[in-house]
């Protein structure tokens, strides 16, 4: 009985509504990095992925979202990193409707991330995972953990995985998704070094790029057909804690996904010259026996996954790579949860 209530999570209960029917809660969620990628949708209306995926939830990168419902508000509002964001508000409002119901009070939503957003670092995953958890507790709707994952996934396909921690598999069902924690963060405490090669937003959003790939890439059908073999391989590598095996399948899967993008019309090329330099740096470290591998999502940032003993070497090498603007180091973490509302 996985209930995402504040009491079940060990936090303070949500504030008692006032006579103005004010309800609020704050949640935090971390982005997740897919090792076996999700690219393409089989149902764009329900945001159902075309393929399964396996990801790792990060620990030290996060989005914090505060949701306050008040029947005195004149409409929904959204502030992201201290600036109003009218463009994203309709998508956020639809997500709140799905969690709470269309007859809800209007909401004020405040979101802050400690890493670049809309830049290929899964900021939407952490944001919508935090949003559904905060809204559920604020409105006291008491959805199950599985239901919250589904609701987050409807808003952003990868957000469902950020409800969970550690190594997470998202599997396709007929008309829904199913998520499994393959291994907790503490069970295999790998590290991730993120090389920031550009901080601006990407030119083409993932949703649009996925549809372009599905409609035009000659490699797309083969990508879908081969995914199950990669999922099986990665799942077995995680169960055995076989770093070399996981590295091989994760890098191969990443490069296949980007090959699908590159062969689309128009081509979807998210890498820049520094991304390639970082890939070369990882290859050199591998030739020296450093336990590290790379993965890259729909953006220019490279994520180097490594064993804890190698994290300082990886950090230094990537930081010294020409063009890298910053590096961020994180371990693996737990799923989305409520934090104090102070």
Tab-separated table of C-alpha atoms in Angstrom:
chain	number	residue	atom	x	y	z
A	1	UNK	CA	0.000	0.000	0.000
A	2	UNK	CA	2.210	2.781	-1.289
A	3	UNK	CA	0.452	5.992	-0.306
A	4	UNK	CA	2.197	9.263	-1.027
A	5	UNK	CA	0.860	10.976	2.082
A	6	UNK	CA	3.141	13.105	4.191
A	7	UNK	CA	2.684	10.791	7.161
A	8	UNK	CA	3.707	7.747	5.167
A	9	UNK	CA	6.833	9.536	4.036
A	10	UNK	CA	7.750	10.497	7.566
A	11	UNK	CA	7.229	14.237	7.150
A	12	UNK	CA	4.909	16.655	8.847
A	13	UNK	CA	1.267	16.473	7.860
A	14	UNK	CA	0.081	19.114	5.371
A	15	UNK	CA	-1.312	22.295	6.883
A	16	UNK	CA	-4.931	22.206	7.966
A	17	UNK	CA	-7.036	24.191	5.468
A	18	UNK	CA	-8.124	27.641	6.634
A	19	UNK	CA	-11.560	29.158	6.145
A	20	UNK	CA	-10.243	30.445	2.774
A	21	UNK	CA	-9.585	26.823	1.740
A	22	UNK	CA	-5.855	27.363	1.452
A	23	UNK	CA	-3.813	24.198	1.043
A	24	UNK	CA	-0.108	23.948	0.314
A	25	UNK	CA	2.787	21.520	0.148
A	26	UNK	CA	6.354	21.478	-1.138
A	27	UNK	CA	8.023	18.530	-2.841
A	28	UNK	CA	11.462	17.828	-4.222
A	29	UNK	CA	12.394	15.472	-7.045
A	30	UNK	CA	15.630	14.641	-8.818
A	31	UNK	CA	16.152	14.221	-12.550
A	32	UNK	CA	16.825	10.773	-13.867
A	33	UNK	CA	19.299	9.808	-16.551
A	34	UNK	CA	18.253	7.016	-18.889
A	35	UNK	CA	20.881	4.366	-19.529
A	36	UNK	CA	18.546	2.513	-21.873
A	37	UNK	CA	16.815	5.378	-23.586
A	38	UNK	CA	13.213	6.355	-24.166
A	39	UNK	CA	12.798	7.966	-27.594
A	40	UNK	CA	9.484	8.107	-29.404
A	41	UNK	CA	5.851	7.827	-28.352
A	42	UNK	CA	3.292	5.215	-29.338
A	43	UNK	CA	0.490	7.442	-28.028
A	44	UNK	CA	1.099	11.184	-28.015
A	45	UNK	CA	-2.207	11.991	-26.289
A	46	UNK	CA	-1.408	9.781	-23.276
A	47	UNK	CA	2.378	10.335	-23.558
A	48	UNK	CA	2.955	6.597	-23.699
A	49	UNK	CA	6.493	5.699	-24.788
A	50	UNK	CA	7.186	3.538	-27.804
A	51	UNK	CA	9.854	1.587	-25.911
A	52	UNK	CA	10.750	0.678	-22.362
A	53	UNK	CA	13.660	2.335	-20.574
A	54	UNK	CA	16.018	1.960	-17.616
A	55	UNK	CA	17.283	4.975	-15.715
A	56	UNK	CA	19.203	6.105	-12.667
A	57	UNK	CA	17.744	8.748	-10.355
A	58	UNK	CA	20.284	11.355	-9.252
A	59	UNK	CA	20.824	12.651	-5.721
A	60	UNK	CA	22.291	16.153	-5.776
A	61	UNK	CA	20.533	17.758	-8.734
A	62	UNK	CA	16.921	18.571	-7.917
A	63	UNK	CA	13.824	20.648	-8.512
A	64	UNK	CA	11.774	21.969	-5.596
A	65	UNK	CA	8.139	22.853	-6.249
A	66	UNK	CA	5.677	24.513	-3.903
A	67	UNK	CA	1.981	24.227	-4.725
A	68	UNK	CA	-0.604	26.366	-2.953
A	69	UNK	CA	-4.305	26.048	-3.670
A	70	UNK	CA	-6.494	28.979	-2.607
A	71	UNK	CA	-10.057	29.669	-3.697
A	72	UNK	CA	-9.262	33.395	-3.485
A	73	UNK	CA	-6.735	33.194	-6.350
A	74	UNK	CA	-7.995	34.604	-9.648
A	75	UNK	CA	-6.153	32.025	-11.730
A	76	UNK	CA	-3.179	29.702	-11.773
A	77	UNK	CA	0.303	31.231	-11.687
A	78	UNK	CA	3.754	29.765	-12.266
A	79	UNK	CA	7.150	31.130	-11.227
A	80	UNK	CA	10.238	29.217	-12.377
A	81	UNK	CA	13.603	30.217	-10.925
A	82	UNK	CA	12.191	33.575	-9.789
A	83	UNK	CA	10.625	34.479	-13.168
A	84	UNK	CA	7.030	34.089	-14.318
A	85	UNK	CA	6.642	31.382	-16.946
A	86	UNK	CA	3.416	31.830	-18.856
A	87	UNK	CA	4.491	29.493	-21.662
A	88	UNK	CA	4.680	26.438	-19.393
A	89	UNK	CA	1.613	27.320	-17.296
A	90	UNK	CA	-1.040	25.561	-19.441
A	91	UNK	CA	0.894	22.286	-19.286
A	92	UNK	CA	1.286	22.626	-15.513
A	93	UNK	CA	-2.399	23.469	-15.075
A	94	UNK	CA	-3.430	20.387	-17.059
A	95	UNK	CA	-1.220	18.268	-14.803
A	96	UNK	CA	-2.853	19.739	-11.685
A	97	UNK	CA	-6.296	19.016	-13.164
A	98	UNK	CA	-5.260	15.398	-13.668
A	99	UNK	CA	-4.048	15.061	-10.078
A	100	UNK	CA	-6.701	17.046	-8.223
A	101	UNK	CA	-9.653	17.371	-10.618
A	102	UNK	CA	-10.925	20.112	-12.853
A	103	UNK	CA	-13.085	21.680	-10.122
A	104	UNK	CA	-10.051	22.462	-7.961
A	105	UNK	CA	-9.164	25.865	-6.532
A	106	UNK	CA	-6.651	27.920	-8.486
A	107	UNK	CA	-3.006	27.323	-7.659
A	108	UNK	CA	0.214	29.280	-7.216
A	109	UNK	CA	3.188	27.156	-8.257
A	110	UNK	CA	6.788	28.075	-7.485
A	111	UNK	CA	9.608	26.018	-8.972
A	112	UNK	CA	13.363	26.202	-8.438
A	113	UNK	CA	16.090	23.980	-9.891
A	114	UNK	CA	19.750	23.882	-8.927
A	115	UNK	CA	20.846	22.924	-12.457
A	116	UNK	CA	20.225	24.265	-16.000
A	117	UNK	CA	16.688	23.657	-17.254
A	118	UNK	CA	15.513	22.798	-20.786
A	119	UNK	CA	19.103	21.872	-21.622
A	120	UNK	CA	19.075	18.089	-21.840
A	121	UNK	CA	19.324	17.383	-18.109
A	122	UNK	CA	15.817	15.990	-17.558
A	123	UNK	CA	14.554	19.108	-15.805
A	124	UNK	CA	10.977	18.387	-16.903
A	125	UNK	CA	11.204	14.935	-15.316
A	126	UNK	CA	12.163	16.325	-11.926
A	127	UNK	CA	9.678	19.203	-12.210
A	128	UNK	CA	6.582	17.153	-12.986
A	129	UNK	CA	7.496	14.442	-10.497
A	130	UNK	CA	7.744	17.101	-7.776
A	131	UNK	CA	4.569	18.796	-9.014
A	132	UNK	CA	2.326	15.739	-8.754
A	133	UNK	CA	3.656	14.809	-5.306
A	134	UNK	CA	3.187	18.360	-3.963
A	135	UNK	CA	-0.289	18.673	-5.475
A	136	UNK	CA	-1.366	15.291	-4.103
A	137	UNK	CA	-0.368	16.176	-0.554
A	138	UNK	CA	-1.662	19.765	-0.731
A	139	UNK	CA	-5.077	18.651	-1.972
A	140	UNK	CA	-5.046	15.493	0.161
A	141	UNK	CA	-6.062	13.313	-2.780
A	142	UNK	CA	-3.979	10.362	-1.494
A	143	UNK	CA	-3.077	8.819	-4.833
A	144	UNK	CA	-0.946	5.684	-4.804
A	145	UNK	CA	2.703	5.913	-5.768
A	146	UNK	CA	1.964	4.033	-8.994
A	147	UNK	CA	-0.846	6.446	-9.866
A	148	UNK	CA	1.385	9.468	-9.242
A	149	UNK	CA	4.013	7.972	-11.533
A	150	UNK	CA	1.402	7.577	-14.245
A	151	UNK	CA	0.177	11.140	-13.821
A	152	UNK	CA	3.714	12.516	-13.931
A	153	UNK	CA	4.400	10.440	-17.025
A	154	UNK	CA	1.368	11.896	-18.795
A	155	UNK	CA	2.883	15.364	-18.370
A	156	UNK	CA	6.462	14.353	-19.248
A	157	UNK	CA	7.280	10.839	-20.380
A	158	UNK	CA	10.439	10.475	-18.289
A	159	UNK	CA	8.922	12.090	-15.169
A	160	UNK	CA	7.352	8.791	-14.099
A	161	UNK	CA	10.824	7.407	-13.400
A	162	UNK	CA	11.708	10.284	-11.028
A	163	UNK	CA	8.960	9.203	-8.639
A	164	UNK	CA	11.242	6.256	-7.853
A	165	UNK	CA	14.886	6.090	-6.776
A	166	UNK	CA	18.019	4.227	-7.772
A	167	UNK	CA	17.836	2.069	-10.898
A	168	UNK	CA	14.338	2.205	-12.378
A	169	UNK	CA	12.763	0.320	-15.273
A	170	UNK	CA	9.758	1.709	-17.125
A	171	UNK	CA	7.974	-1.035	-19.052
A	172	UNK	CA	5.170	-0.722	-21.568
A	173	UNK	CA	1.766	-2.246	-20.971
A	174	UNK	CA	-1.219	-2.214	-23.322
A	175	UNK	CA	-2.578	1.155	-22.287
A	176	UNK	CA	-0.298	2.263	-19.451
A	177	UNK	CA	3.200	2.019	-18.020
A	178	UNK	CA	4.649	-0.050	-15.192
A	179	UNK	CA	7.660	0.925	-13.105
A	180	UNK	CA	10.025	-1.231	-11.091
A	181	UNK	CA	12.908	-0.288	-8.819
A	182	UNK	CA	15.584	-2.684	-10.034
A	183	UNK	CA	18.133	-1.683	-7.397
A	184	UNK	CA	18.079	0.997	-4.682
A	185	UNK	CA	20.614	3.805	-4.836
A	186	UNK	CA	22.541	2.365	-1.912
A	187	UNK	CA	22.615	-1.058	-3.518
A	188	UNK	CA	25.029	0.042	-6.246
A	189	UNK	CA	26.226	3.581	-5.404
A	190	UNK	CA	27.605	4.725	-8.729
A	191	UNK	CA	28.492	8.360	-9.380
A	192	UNK	CA	27.638	10.673	-12.270
A	193	UNK	CA	29.808	13.546	-13.485
A	194	UNK	CA	27.867	15.929	-15.720
A	195	UNK	CA	29.853	18.011	-18.192
A	196	UNK	CA	27.936	21.179	-19.070
A	197	UNK	CA	28.860	22.091	-22.644
A	198	UNK	CA	26.126	24.730	-23.169
A	199	UNK	CA	23.692	26.318	-20.732
A	200	UNK	CA	21.036	27.734	-23.053
A	201	UNK	CA	17.753	25.997	-23.912
A	202	UNK	CA	17.851	23.537	-26.785
A	203	UNK	CA	16.485	24.693	-30.122
A	204	UNK	CA	14.046	21.791	-30.575
A	205	UNK	CA	12.118	20.273	-27.683
A	206	UNK	CA	12.160	16.530	-27.132
A	207	UNK	CA	8.469	16.005	-27.920
A	208	UNK	CA	8.771	17.616	-31.346
A	209	UNK	CA	12.063	15.851	-32.066
A	210	UNK	CA	10.605	12.455	-31.155
A	211	UNK	CA	7.747	12.897	-33.600
A	212	UNK	CA	10.141	13.987	-36.330
A	213	UNK	CA	12.214	10.863	-35.733
A	214	UNK	CA	9.185	8.581	-35.696
A	215	UNK	CA	7.858	10.021	-38.936
A	216	UNK	CA	11.065	10.426	-40.942
A	217	UNK	CA	14.035	8.433	-39.624
A	218	UNK	CA	14.785	5.231	-41.572
A	219	UNK	CA	16.334	3.805	-38.379
A	220	UNK	CA	13.317	4.355	-36.121
A	221	UNK	CA	11.610	0.976	-36.641
A	222	UNK	CA	14.872	-0.846	-36.019
A	223	UNK	CA	15.428	1.207	-32.846
A	224	UNK	CA	12.073	0.031	-31.487
A	225	UNK	CA	12.689	-3.583	-32.531
A	226	UNK	CA	16.081	-3.806	-30.802
A	227	UNK	CA	15.090	-2.159	-27.524
A	228	UNK	CA	13.977	-5.275	-25.669
A	229	UNK	CA	17.371	-6.935	-26.126
A	230	UNK	CA	19.106	-3.884	-24.665
A	231	UNK	CA	16.679	-3.781	-21.728
A	232	UNK	CA	17.302	-7.442	-20.954
A	233	UNK	CA	21.070	-6.976	-21.166
A	234	UNK	CA	21.068	-3.917	-18.896
A	235	UNK	CA	18.726	-5.496	-16.367
A	236	UNK	CA	21.016	-8.504	-16.040
A	237	UNK	CA	24.077	-6.244	-15.728
A	238	UNK	CA	22.427	-4.310	-12.892
A	239	UNK	CA	21.417	-7.490	-11.074
A	240	UNK	CA	25.023	-8.723	-11.274
A	241	UNK	CA	26.510	-5.255	-10.655
A	242	UNK	CA	28.596	-5.830	-13.785
A	243	UNK	CA	29.938	-2.371	-14.607
A	244	UNK	CA	31.655	-3.319	-17.869
A	245	UNK	CA	28.533	-4.996	-19.223
A	246	UNK	CA	26.312	-2.068	-18.251
A	247	UNK	CA	28.801	0.371	-19.806
A	248	UNK	CA	28.796	-1.475	-23.128
A	249	UNK	CA	25.027	-1.685	-23.532
A	250	UNK	CA	24.365	1.855	-22.234
A	251	UNK	CA	26.835	3.510	-24.609
A	252	UNK	CA	25.582	1.441	-27.547
A	253	UNK	CA	21.955	2.308	-26.766
A	254	UNK	CA	22.809	6.004	-26.479
A	255	UNK	CA	24.569	6.074	-29.834
A	256	UNK	CA	21.731	4.203	-31.518
A	257	UNK	CA	19.215	6.778	-30.250
A	258	UNK	CA	21.277	9.657	-31.568
A	259	UNK	CA	21.714	7.849	-34.886
A	260	UNK	CA	17.918	7.799	-35.165
A	261	UNK	CA	17.888	11.561	-34.554
A	262	UNK	CA	20.707	12.325	-36.969
A	263	UNK	CA	18.970	10.403	-39.741
A	264	UNK	CA	15.694	12.290	-39.293
A	265	UNK	CA	14.508	14.993	-41.695
A	266	UNK	CA	15.431	17.578	-40.666
A	267	UNK	CA	18.254	16.007	-38.638
A	268	UNK	CA	18.079	16.437	-34.863
A	269	UNK	CA	21.666	17.068	-33.778
A	270	UNK	CA	21.942	18.102	-30.140
A	271	UNK	CA	25.682	17.599	-29.716
A	272	UNK	CA	28.253	20.351	-30.087
A	273	UNK	CA	32.007	20.199	-30.578
A	274	UNK	CA	32.582	20.050	-26.826
A	275	UNK	CA	30.232	17.077	-26.499
A	276	UNK	CA	32.503	15.196	-28.894
A	277	UNK	CA	35.600	16.307	-26.981
A	278	UNK	CA	34.056	14.941	-23.785
A	279	UNK	CA	33.265	11.638	-25.472
A	280	UNK	CA	36.896	11.430	-26.547
A	281	UNK	CA	38.020	12.177	-22.971
A	282	UNK	CA	35.893	9.289	-21.692
A	283	UNK	CA	37.309	6.972	-24.355
A	284	UNK	CA	40.851	7.873	-23.298
A	285	UNK	CA	40.030	7.198	-19.653
A	286	UNK	CA	38.545	3.840	-20.588
A	287	UNK	CA	41.743	2.916	-22.440
A	288	UNK	CA	43.619	3.619	-19.196
A	289	UNK	CA	41.364	1.292	-17.208
A	290	UNK	CA	39.206	3.963	-15.545
A	291	UNK	CA	35.717	2.516	-14.833
A	292	UNK	CA	33.578	5.105	-16.625
A	293	UNK	CA	31.122	5.314	-19.504
A	294	UNK	CA	29.140	8.110	-21.129
A	295	UNK	CA	25.518	8.702	-21.982
A	296	UNK	CA	23.891	11.718	-23.664
A	297	UNK	CA	20.224	12.637	-23.778
A	298	UNK	CA	18.440	15.105	-26.068
A	299	UNK	CA	20.880	17.906	-25.398
A	300	UNK	CA	24.592	18.691	-25.537
A	301	UNK	CA	25.514	17.698	-21.987
A	302	UNK	CA	27.561	14.556	-21.428
A	303	UNK	CA	26.946	12.410	-18.364
A	304	UNK	CA	29.859	10.222	-17.295
A	305	UNK	CA	28.778	7.333	-15.075
A	306	UNK	CA	31.597	5.910	-12.991
A	307	UNK	CA	32.479	3.891	-9.944
A	308	UNK	CA	33.061	5.992	-6.796
A	309	UNK	CA	36.811	5.306	-6.838
A	310	UNK	CA	37.076	7.046	-10.217
A	311	UNK	CA	34.931	10.106	-9.606
A	312	UNK	CA	37.766	12.576	-8.933
A	313	UNK	CA	39.711	11.439	-11.989
A	314	UNK	CA	36.618	11.764	-14.177
A	315	UNK	CA	35.754	15.164	-12.727
A	316	UNK	CA	39.236	16.551	-13.318
A	317	UNK	CA	39.493	15.211	-16.871
A	318	UNK	CA	36.119	16.547	-17.936
A	319	UNK	CA	36.688	19.902	-16.233
A	320	UNK	CA	39.946	20.231	-18.180
A	321	UNK	CA	38.285	19.450	-21.517
A	322	UNK	CA	38.248	22.581	-23.731
A	323	UNK	CA	34.779	24.090	-23.979
A	324	UNK	CA	33.325	22.574	-20.806
A	325	UNK	CA	31.605	25.369	-18.910
A	326	UNK	CA	31.097	23.519	-15.634
A	327	UNK	CA	30.977	20.051	-14.134
A	328	UNK	CA	28.515	18.746	-11.590
A	329	UNK	CA	29.069	15.627	-9.506
A	330	UNK	CA	26.277	13.589	-7.989
A	331	UNK	CA	25.573	10.188	-6.575
A	332	UNK	CA	22.371	8.218	-7.001
A	333	UNK	CA	19.353	9.148	-4.934
A	334	UNK	CA	15.822	8.314	-3.910
A	335	UNK	CA	12.500	9.195	-5.450
A	336	UNK	CA	10.342	12.285	-5.163
A	337	UNK	CA	9.097	13.282	-1.716
A	338	UNK	CA	7.677	15.999	0.486
A	339	UNK	CA	9.961	18.462	2.245
A	340	UNK	CA	9.247	21.008	4.986
A	341	UNK	CA	7.073	23.877	3.776
A	342	UNK	CA	9.075	26.650	5.474
